[in-house]
CSV table of C-alpha atoms in Angstrom, one decimal:
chain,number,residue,atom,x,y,z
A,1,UNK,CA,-6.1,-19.8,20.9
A,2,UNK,CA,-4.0,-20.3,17.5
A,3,UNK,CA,-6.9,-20.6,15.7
A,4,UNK,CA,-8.1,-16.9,16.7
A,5,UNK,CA,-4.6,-15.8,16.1
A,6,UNK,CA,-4.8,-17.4,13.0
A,7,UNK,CA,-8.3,-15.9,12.0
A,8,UNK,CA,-6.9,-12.2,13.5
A,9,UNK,CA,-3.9,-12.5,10.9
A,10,UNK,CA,-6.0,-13.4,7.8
A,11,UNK,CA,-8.6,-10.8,8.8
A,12,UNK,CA,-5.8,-8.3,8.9
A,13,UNK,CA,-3.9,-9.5,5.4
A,14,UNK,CA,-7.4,-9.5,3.7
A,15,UNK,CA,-8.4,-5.3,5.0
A,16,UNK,CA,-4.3,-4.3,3.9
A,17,UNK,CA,-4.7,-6.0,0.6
A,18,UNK,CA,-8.4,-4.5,-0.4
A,19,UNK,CA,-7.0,-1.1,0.7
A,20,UNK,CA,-4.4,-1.6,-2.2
A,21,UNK,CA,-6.8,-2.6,-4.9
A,22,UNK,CA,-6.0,-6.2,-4.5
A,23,UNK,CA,-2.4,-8.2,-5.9
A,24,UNK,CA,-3.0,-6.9,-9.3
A,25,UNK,CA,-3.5,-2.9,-8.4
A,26,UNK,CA,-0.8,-2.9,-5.2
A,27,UNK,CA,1.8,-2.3,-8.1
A,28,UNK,CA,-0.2,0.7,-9.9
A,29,UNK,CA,-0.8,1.9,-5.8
A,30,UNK,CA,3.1,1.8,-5.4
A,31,UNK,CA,3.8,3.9,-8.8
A,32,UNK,CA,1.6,6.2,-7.8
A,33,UNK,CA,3.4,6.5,-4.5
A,34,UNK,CA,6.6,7.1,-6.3
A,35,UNK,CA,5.5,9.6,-8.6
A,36,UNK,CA,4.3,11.5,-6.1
A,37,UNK,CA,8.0,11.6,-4.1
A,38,UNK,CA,9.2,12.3,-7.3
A,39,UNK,CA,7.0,15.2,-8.5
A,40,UNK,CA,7.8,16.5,-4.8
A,41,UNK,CA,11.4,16.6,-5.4
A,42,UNK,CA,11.3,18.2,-8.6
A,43,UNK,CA,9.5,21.1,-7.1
A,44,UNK,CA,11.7,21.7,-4.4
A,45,UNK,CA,14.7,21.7,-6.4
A,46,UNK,CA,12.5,24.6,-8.6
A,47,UNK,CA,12.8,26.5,-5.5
């Protein structure tokens, strides 16, 4: 049983992380996130 709980976890780390571009491109993904708050906040305060 732990050792399908086990598998299940690392299954589940491995699909977030390749969504994100791996270690070296989650930081790049996260920027991106941020400019895109940031470019939505600017345009509301044009408004």
């Amino acid at each position: 049983m732990k050792k399908i709980i086990s598998l299940m976890c690392i299954l589940s780390i491995s699909i977030g992380l390749s969504a994100c571009n791996t270690f070296k491109g989650f930081g790049k993904d996260v920027e991106r996130g941020g400019e895109k708050v940031q470019d939505a906040a600017s345009d509301a305060q044009r408004k």
